[in-house]
Tab-separated table of C-alpha atoms in Angstrom:
chain	number	residue	atom	x	y	z
C	155	UNK	CA	0.000	0.000	0.000
C	156	UNK	CA	1.587	3.309	-1.118
C	157	UNK	CA	1.404	6.455	1.009
C	158	UNK	CA	-1.184	7.980	-1.322
C	159	UNK	CA	-3.416	4.928	-0.821
C	160	UNK	CA	-3.318	5.122	2.992
C	161	UNK	CA	-6.193	6.867	4.772
C	162	UNK	CA	-5.259	5.900	8.347
C	163	UNK	CA	-1.933	4.770	9.768
C	164	UNK	CA	-1.212	3.785	13.371
C	165	UNK	CA	2.339	2.944	14.435
C	166	UNK	CA	3.063	1.646	17.931
C	167	UNK	CA	0.107	3.456	19.499
C	168	UNK	CA	0.024	3.326	23.289
C	169	UNK	CA	-2.306	4.844	25.840
C	170	UNK	CA	-1.690	4.654	29.588
C	171	UNK	CA	-4.144	5.825	32.235
C	172	UNK	CA	-3.137	6.741	35.748
C	173	UNK	CA	-5.560	5.777	38.486
C	174	UNK	CA	-5.610	5.559	42.268
C	175	UNK	CA	-6.522	2.537	44.324
C	176	UNK	CA	-7.085	2.064	48.035
C	177	UNK	CA	-8.558	4.410	50.612
C	178	UNK	CA	-6.416	4.333	53.730
C	179	UNK	CA	-3.203	3.925	51.761
C	180	UNK	CA	-3.915	5.134	48.248
C	181	UNK	CA	-1.542	4.046	45.514
C	182	UNK	CA	-1.132	5.316	41.962
C	183	UNK	CA	-1.419	2.690	39.254
C	184	UNK	CA	-0.631	2.948	35.555
C	185	UNK	CA	-3.040	0.963	33.354
C	186	UNK	CA	-2.077	0.320	29.733
C	187	UNK	CA	-5.311	0.351	27.738
C	188	UNK	CA	-3.529	0.181	24.356
C	189	UNK	CA	-0.086	-1.416	24.090
C	190	UNK	CA	1.637	-0.822	20.769
C	191	UNK	CA	-1.155	-1.020	18.182
C	192	UNK	CA	-0.108	-0.730	14.514
C	193	UNK	CA	-2.201	-1.018	11.344
C	194	UNK	CA	-3.035	0.738	8.082
C	195	UNK	CA	-6.403	1.413	6.457
C	196	UNK	CA	-6.626	2.098	2.743
C	197	UNK	CA	-8.692	4.885	1.188
C	198	UNK	CA	-12.254	3.728	0.608
C	199	UNK	CA	-11.757	0.623	2.747
C	200	UNK	CA	-14.262	-0.632	5.324
C	201	UNK	CA	-12.043	-1.763	8.195
C	202	UNK	CA	-13.368	-3.605	11.251
C	203	UNK	CA	-11.848	-3.347	14.726
C	204	UNK	CA	-13.139	-6.233	16.845
C	205	UNK	CA	-12.462	-7.209	20.436
C	206	UNK	CA	-14.074	-7.927	23.798
C	207	UNK	CA	-15.152	-5.198	26.212
C	208	UNK	CA	-12.102	-3.469	27.660
C	209	UNK	CA	-9.828	-4.667	24.844
C	210	UNK	CA	-8.874	-1.131	23.766
C	211	UNK	CA	-11.133	-0.633	20.727
C	212	UNK	CA	-12.761	2.632	21.775
C	213	UNK	CA	-9.497	3.998	23.197
C	214	UNK	CA	-7.817	3.333	19.843
C	215	UNK	CA	-10.673	5.019	17.971
C	216	UNK	CA	-10.518	8.052	20.276
C	217	UNK	CA	-6.790	8.442	19.660
C	218	UNK	CA	-7.336	8.289	15.910
C	219	UNK	CA	-10.108	10.911	15.990
C	220	UNK	CA	-8.114	13.235	18.344
C	221	UNK	CA	-10.327	12.822	21.420
C	222	UNK	CA	-7.360	11.283	23.293
C	223	UNK	CA	-3.646	11.954	22.941
C	224	UNK	CA	-1.420	8.873	22.547
C	225	UNK	CA	0.990	8.234	25.390
C	226	UNK	CA	3.468	6.911	22.819
C	227	UNK	CA	3.567	6.016	19.128
C	228	UNK	CA	2.057	8.009	16.299
C	229	UNK	CA	-0.984	8.036	14.054
C	230	UNK	CA	-2.136	9.984	11.036
C	231	UNK	CA	-5.401	10.407	9.170
C	232	UNK	CA	-5.169	11.407	5.501
C	233	UNK	CA	-1.594	12.529	6.152
C	234	UNK	CA	-2.431	14.721	9.170
C	235	UNK	CA	-0.801	13.757	12.455
C	236	UNK	CA	-3.405	13.275	15.195
C	237	UNK	CA	-1.220	14.924	17.850
C	238	UNK	CA	0.439	17.735	15.870
C	239	UNK	CA	-2.457	18.659	13.573
C	240	UNK	CA	-5.719	17.703	15.323
C	241	UNK	CA	-7.760	20.369	13.516
C	242	UNK	CA	-6.597	19.062	10.159
C	243	UNK	CA	-7.852	15.610	11.196
C	244	UNK	CA	-11.171	16.834	12.598
C	245	UNK	CA	-12.085	18.697	9.422
C	246	UNK	CA	-11.852	15.454	7.480
C	247	UNK	CA	-13.521	12.910	9.770
C	248	UNK	CA	-16.925	12.044	11.179
C	249	UNK	CA	-17.588	10.095	14.375
C	250	UNK	CA	-20.752	8.095	15.040
C	251	UNK	CA	-21.134	6.159	18.278
C	252	UNK	CA	-23.815	3.778	19.484
C	253	UNK	CA	-26.286	4.704	22.201
C	254	UNK	CA	-28.499	7.681	22.935
C	255	UNK	CA	-25.898	10.338	23.752
C	256	UNK	CA	-24.844	13.061	21.352
C	257	UNK	CA	-28.263	14.365	20.325
C	258	UNK	CA	-30.539	17.020	21.821
C	259	UNK	CA	-33.785	15.242	22.622
C	260	UNK	CA	-35.975	18.340	23.056
C	261	UNK	CA	-35.032	19.519	19.570
C	262	UNK	CA	-36.349	18.156	16.314
C	263	UNK	CA	-34.087	16.166	13.999
C	264	UNK	CA	-33.978	19.178	11.685
C	265	UNK	CA	-32.873	21.529	14.470
C	266	UNK	CA	-30.262	18.999	15.607
C	267	UNK	CA	-28.778	18.872	12.120
C	268	UNK	CA	-28.846	22.663	11.784
C	269	UNK	CA	-27.017	23.009	15.091
C	270	UNK	CA	-24.329	20.476	14.215
C	271	UNK	CA	-23.956	21.923	10.724
C	272	UNK	CA	-23.033	25.238	12.351
C	273	UNK	CA	-20.490	23.481	14.570
C	274	UNK	CA	-18.975	21.741	11.545
C	275	UNK	CA	-18.706	25.022	9.639
C	276	UNK	CA	-21.276	24.130	6.978
C	277	UNK	CA	-22.503	27.439	5.550
C	278	UNK	CA	-26.224	28.417	5.472
C	279	UNK	CA	-26.453	28.062	1.684
C	280	UNK	CA	-24.975	24.558	1.734
C	281	UNK	CA	-27.169	23.599	4.708
C	282	UNK	CA	-30.292	24.215	2.648
C	283	UNK	CA	-29.322	21.386	0.284
C	284	UNK	CA	-27.122	19.220	2.483
C	285	UNK	CA	-29.563	18.659	5.372
C	286	UNK	CA	-32.446	17.452	3.138
C	287	UNK	CA	-29.951	15.203	1.325
C	288	UNK	CA	-28.879	13.617	4.608
C	289	UNK	CA	-32.454	13.181	5.840
C	290	UNK	CA	-33.327	11.474	2.569
C	291	UNK	CA	-30.200	9.294	2.672
C	292	UNK	CA	-30.928	7.937	6.159
C	293	UNK	CA	-34.669	7.539	5.623
C	294	UNK	CA	-35.868	10.280	7.977
C	295	UNK	CA	-37.427	12.567	5.371
C	296	UNK	CA	-40.918	13.444	6.572
C	297	UNK	CA	-40.019	12.866	10.242
C	298	UNK	CA	-37.500	15.709	10.541
C	299	UNK	CA	-39.835	18.066	12.452
C	300	UNK	CA	-40.506	15.552	15.239
C	301	UNK	CA	-38.647	15.810	18.538
C	302	UNK	CA	-35.827	13.313	18.917
C	303	UNK	CA	-37.209	12.201	22.306
C	304	UNK	CA	-39.981	10.431	20.382
C	305	UNK	CA	-37.594	8.611	18.044
C	306	UNK	CA	-36.925	4.882	18.240
C	307	UNK	CA	-33.380	3.598	18.826
C	308	UNK	CA	-32.954	2.848	15.139
C	309	UNK	CA	-34.131	6.321	14.101
C	310	UNK	CA	-31.679	7.907	16.543
C	311	UNK	CA	-28.831	5.897	15.069
C	312	UNK	CA	-29.822	7.038	11.575
C	313	UNK	CA	-29.777	10.625	12.819
C	314	UNK	CA	-26.341	10.021	14.351
C	315	UNK	CA	-25.079	8.909	10.931
C	316	UNK	CA	-26.671	11.927	9.215
C	317	UNK	CA	-24.984	14.200	11.781
C	318	UNK	CA	-21.619	12.519	11.190
C	319	UNK	CA	-21.877	12.997	7.406
C	320	UNK	CA	-23.047	16.627	7.309
C	321	UNK	CA	-19.618	18.075	6.512
C	322	UNK	CA	-18.811	15.434	3.870
C	323	UNK	CA	-16.031	13.651	5.800
C	324	UNK	CA	-13.546	11.488	3.943
C	325	UNK	CA	-13.181	9.145	6.925
C	326	UNK	CA	-16.026	7.948	9.164
C	327	UNK	CA	-15.617	6.213	12.533
C	328	UNK	CA	-18.579	4.021	13.486
C	329	UNK	CA	-18.401	2.815	17.090
C	330	UNK	CA	-20.997	0.013	17.532
C	331	UNK	CA	-23.652	1.781	15.413
C	332	UNK	CA	-26.232	-1.028	15.613
C	333	UNK	CA	-26.022	-1.734	19.351
C	334	UNK	CA	-29.493	-2.220	20.844
C	335	UNK	CA	-31.205	-1.732	17.488
C	336	UNK	CA	-34.001	-4.054	16.331
C	337	UNK	CA	-33.199	-6.482	13.467
C	338	UNK	CA	-35.050	-4.535	10.776
C	339	UNK	CA	-33.399	-1.218	11.673
C	340	UNK	CA	-30.021	-2.973	12.001
C	341	UNK	CA	-30.355	-4.346	8.476
C	342	UNK	CA	-31.156	-0.866	7.161
C	343	UNK	CA	-28.144	0.577	8.993
C	344	UNK	CA	-25.848	-2.121	7.583
C	345	UNK	CA	-27.057	-1.356	4.066
C	346	UNK	CA	-26.395	2.320	4.734
C	347	UNK	CA	-22.856	1.608	5.958
C	348	UNK	CA	-22.127	-0.560	2.912
C	349	UNK	CA	-23.358	2.290	0.704
C	350	UNK	CA	-20.983	4.745	2.377
C	351	UNK	CA	-18.001	2.533	1.604
C	352	UNK	CA	-19.236	2.068	-1.964
C	353	UNK	CA	-19.268	5.863	-2.304
C	354	UNK	CA	-15.556	5.991	-1.449
C	355	UNK	CA	-15.751	6.981	2.231
C	356	UNK	CA	-13.174	5.238	4.422
C	357	UNK	CA	-14.987	3.565	7.329
C	358	UNK	CA	-13.631	2.152	10.590
C	359	UNK	CA	-16.265	-0.003	12.279
C	360	UNK	CA	-16.300	-1.464	15.781
C	361	UNK	CA	-18.964	-4.032	16.560
C	362	UNK	CA	-19.679	-7.055	18.732
C	363	UNK	CA	-21.821	-8.639	16.011
C	364	UNK	CA	-19.625	-11.050	14.053
C	365	UNK	CA	-22.156	-11.585	11.254
C	366	UNK	CA	-22.221	-7.808	10.752
C	367	UNK	CA	-18.426	-7.647	10.515
C	368	UNK	CA	-18.345	-10.631	8.150
C	369	UNK	CA	-20.937	-9.033	5.886
C	370	UNK	CA	-19.482	-5.524	5.780
C	371	UNK	CA	-15.735	-5.453	6.347
C	372	UNK	CA	-13.007	-5.633	3.717
C	373	UNK	CA	-10.438	-6.332	6.434
C	374	UNK	CA	-10.584	-6.883	10.191
C	375	UNK	CA	-8.172	-6.461	13.098
C	376	UNK	CA	-8.857	-8.348	16.338
C	377	UNK	CA	-7.626	-6.558	19.455
C	378	UNK	CA	-7.322	-8.117	22.904
C	379	UNK	CA	-5.796	-6.621	26.039
C	380	UNK	CA	-4.578	-3.605	24.067
C	381	UNK	CA	-2.714	-5.647	21.422
C	382	UNK	CA	-3.624	-6.576	17.825
C	383	UNK	CA	-3.846	-10.372	17.854
C	384	UNK	CA	-4.829	-10.965	14.218
C	385	UNK	CA	-5.479	-9.006	11.047
C	386	UNK	CA	-6.804	-9.943	7.617
C	387	UNK	CA	-9.898	-10.345	5.492
C	388	UNK	CA	-12.856	-12.216	7.017
C	389	UNK	CA	-11.948	-15.191	4.813
C	390	UNK	CA	-8.336	-15.157	6.011
C	391	UNK	CA	-9.411	-15.092	9.658
C	392	UNK	CA	-11.835	-17.959	9.083
C	393	UNK	CA	-9.037	-19.937	7.449
C	394	UNK	CA	-7.353	-20.046	10.869
C	395	UNK	CA	-9.998	-22.507	11.999
C	396	UNK	CA	-11.026	-23.818	8.580
C	397	UNK	CA	-9.311	-27.158	9.232
C	398	UNK	CA	-11.736	-27.771	12.079
C	399	UNK	CA	-15.393	-28.718	12.142
C	400	UNK	CA	-17.780	-27.302	14.728
C	401	UNK	CA	-20.155	-29.653	16.527
C	402	UNK	CA	-23.116	-27.921	18.161
C	403	UNK	CA	-24.868	-30.089	20.746
C	404	UNK	CA	-27.945	-28.865	22.602
C	405	UNK	CA	-27.995	-30.226	26.164
C	406	UNK	CA	-31.086	-30.140	28.362
C	407	UNK	CA	-29.244	-30.321	31.697
C	408	UNK	CA	-26.138	-28.881	33.315
C	409	UNK	CA	-22.950	-30.611	32.208
C	410	UNK	CA	-20.448	-30.827	35.058
C	411	UNK	CA	-16.869	-29.618	34.939
C	412	UNK	CA	-15.439	-33.158	35.103
C	413	UNK	CA	-17.336	-34.184	31.985
C	414	UNK	CA	-16.277	-31.013	30.164
C	415	UNK	CA	-12.649	-31.734	31.110
C	416	UNK	CA	-13.045	-35.250	29.737
C	417	UNK	CA	-14.408	-33.835	26.468
C	418	UNK	CA	-11.496	-31.417	26.171
C	419	UNK	CA	-9.048	-34.278	26.687
C	420	UNK	CA	-10.441	-36.340	23.788
C	421	UNK	CA	-8.058	-36.812	20.826
C	422	UNK	CA	-9.189	-34.540	17.993
C	423	UNK	CA	-10.963	-31.988	20.215
C	424	UNK	CA	-9.260	-28.600	19.845
C	425	UNK	CA	-11.597	-26.278	21.738
C	426	UNK	CA	-14.830	-26.403	23.722
C	427	UNK	CA	-17.221	-23.678	24.820
C	428	UNK	CA	-20.646	-23.617	26.461
C	429	UNK	CA	-23.310	-21.060	25.558
C	430	UNK	CA	-26.679	-20.612	27.226
C	431	UNK	CA	-29.505	-20.483	24.680
C	432	UNK	CA	-32.952	-20.127	26.208
C	433	UNK	CA	-33.894	-23.171	28.310
C	434	UNK	CA	-30.886	-25.213	27.158
C	435	UNK	CA	-27.117	-24.969	26.848
C	436	UNK	CA	-25.237	-25.409	23.588
C	437	UNK	CA	-21.882	-27.174	23.631
C	438	UNK	CA	-19.733	-25.855	20.793
C	439	UNK	CA	-16.922	-28.347	20.151
C	440	UNK	CA	-14.177	-27.594	17.600
C	441	UNK	CA	-12.917	-30.923	16.276
C	442	UNK	CA	-10.489	-32.110	13.642
C	443	UNK	CA	-12.440	-33.640	10.731
C	444	UNK	CA	-12.637	-37.371	11.339
C	445	UNK	CA	-15.158	-40.178	11.279
C	446	UNK	CA	-14.221	-41.205	14.827
C	447	UNK	CA	-14.117	-37.888	16.740
C	448	UNK	CA	-17.863	-36.995	16.620
C	449	UNK	CA	-18.727	-40.464	17.883
C	450	UNK	CA	-16.213	-40.149	20.725
C	451	UNK	CA	-17.706	-36.785	21.709
C	452	UNK	CA	-21.229	-38.198	21.813
C	453	UNK	CA	-20.022	-41.260	23.743
C	454	UNK	CA	-18.479	-38.936	26.343
C	455	UNK	CA	-21.934	-37.360	26.758
C	456	UNK	CA	-23.656	-40.697	27.397
C	457	UNK	CA	-26.445	-40.257	29.931
C	458	UNK	CA	-26.828	-36.520	29.247
C	459	UNK	CA	-30.182	-35.460	27.777
C	460	UNK	CA	-29.413	-33.882	24.401
C	461	UNK	CA	-31.468	-32.173	21.722
C	462	UNK	CA	-30.319	-30.849	18.356
C	463	UNK	CA	-26.916	-32.051	17.155
C	464	UNK	CA	-25.325	-30.438	14.107
C	465	UNK	CA	-21.895	-30.190	12.478
C	466	UNK	CA	-20.941	-27.173	10.385
C	467	UNK	CA	-17.989	-25.235	8.994
C	468	UNK	CA	-16.444	-22.509	11.188
C	469	UNK	CA	-17.753	-18.934	10.994
C	470	UNK	CA	-16.040	-15.609	11.683
C	471	UNK	CA	-17.418	-15.817	15.214
C	472	UNK	CA	-15.640	-19.145	15.697
C	473	UNK	CA	-12.397	-17.618	14.407
C	474	UNK	CA	-12.821	-14.605	16.689
C	475	UNK	CA	-13.464	-16.779	19.759
C	476	UNK	CA	-10.409	-18.918	18.930
C	477	UNK	CA	-8.169	-15.841	18.501
C	478	UNK	CA	-9.357	-14.224	21.735
C	479	UNK	CA	-9.126	-17.559	23.560
C	480	UNK	CA	-5.528	-18.109	22.462
C	481	UNK	CA	-4.664	-14.551	23.491
C	482	UNK	CA	-6.123	-15.168	26.950
C	483	UNK	CA	-4.220	-18.438	27.309
C	484	UNK	CA	-0.957	-16.742	26.298
C	485	UNK	CA	-1.525	-13.980	28.841
C	486	UNK	CA	-1.831	-16.595	31.602
C	487	UNK	CA	1.497	-18.251	30.799
C	488	UNK	CA	4.165	-17.043	33.275
C	489	UNK	CA	6.941	-15.042	31.686
C-alpha cells in the first residue's frame, strides 16, 4: 500500500491511564489500555476493529479521531498527524457512536442537524441542500420536524449517521452503530454503511456482532488486552480454523466440569465452549475432521439429555473466539 493509498496509519500506538486505588493507603497505578497497536487502512476501505469489552477498541478510535492523545507512538489520518495537527484531522472525519448520547432530545431532527452543521462550519447556503440530502439518505425525510425524544433507537442511530456525514467527511468512525437496534433497523443501517463505503468513504467499524463484521468489512483487526492479535480479510481469519469442524450439541441439563474436562481431553478436540440459549445450553466443540471424533464426543456425553446435534464449517465468530481464547491463554502463561 503506497502512502497515497493510505487513509489511516497507526504505528506503535500506546495509551496509559493513571488511576488511584485504596482508601487508607492510596496508591497510583498505571493501566495500559492500548499497548503498541499498529495497522493501516486504505482509502475507501471498510475496516473492522473487533475485540471484547475493555480490549482497547474505543481507546484506539478516540486516539485516531483526536479525542485522546497517545501516550506513545504516532498516528495519522489522511496525512495529518493526530497529535500535531488535530484540527486538520477533525475537518476530514466524522464520528458516530452507538447509544443515545450526542443528540438534543428536546429539539427536532432538523434543528439537531442545523445546530451540528453550524459546529462543523457548513454554511447556510450549503445547509439548505445538504440537510435534506442527509435526511433522505438515512430515511428520515418526513419525520424531521418531530422531537428526537420520540424517536426509536434505530431512528436515533440514523440521525447520528446523518450528523456525522453533514460536513462530507472522507473518513467515518462508526463505534458500535447497531447496538441495541431491532433487526429490521439494524439491516437498514448495515445497508447504509455498505453504501458509504461504496461511495468511497473510508470507514472504521467497531462491533460485537460477528455476522455484521463478516458481511461488511473488507479487512478486520482483532484486538485483545490492548494488542492486535490478528489481522486480515474475514476469509483469512476464518481460514485459521477452517481445518476444524464445529459440533453444536444442545444439552437439556447442566454438564459438570469433570465431563467437560473429559471432552477437552479427547483426541481430535481442539476447543470447547458452552453457551446458554434459552432453556438449554449449547456445547460448541471444535474438532479435527474425522469419522471417529464426533462419535467419541457423543459417547463422552452418554447419559446426558441432548437435543439438536449439528456439524458445520467454522464462521467468523468461531475464528474470533479462537483468537481471543488463544490470546487469553498466552496472557496466563508465566513469563
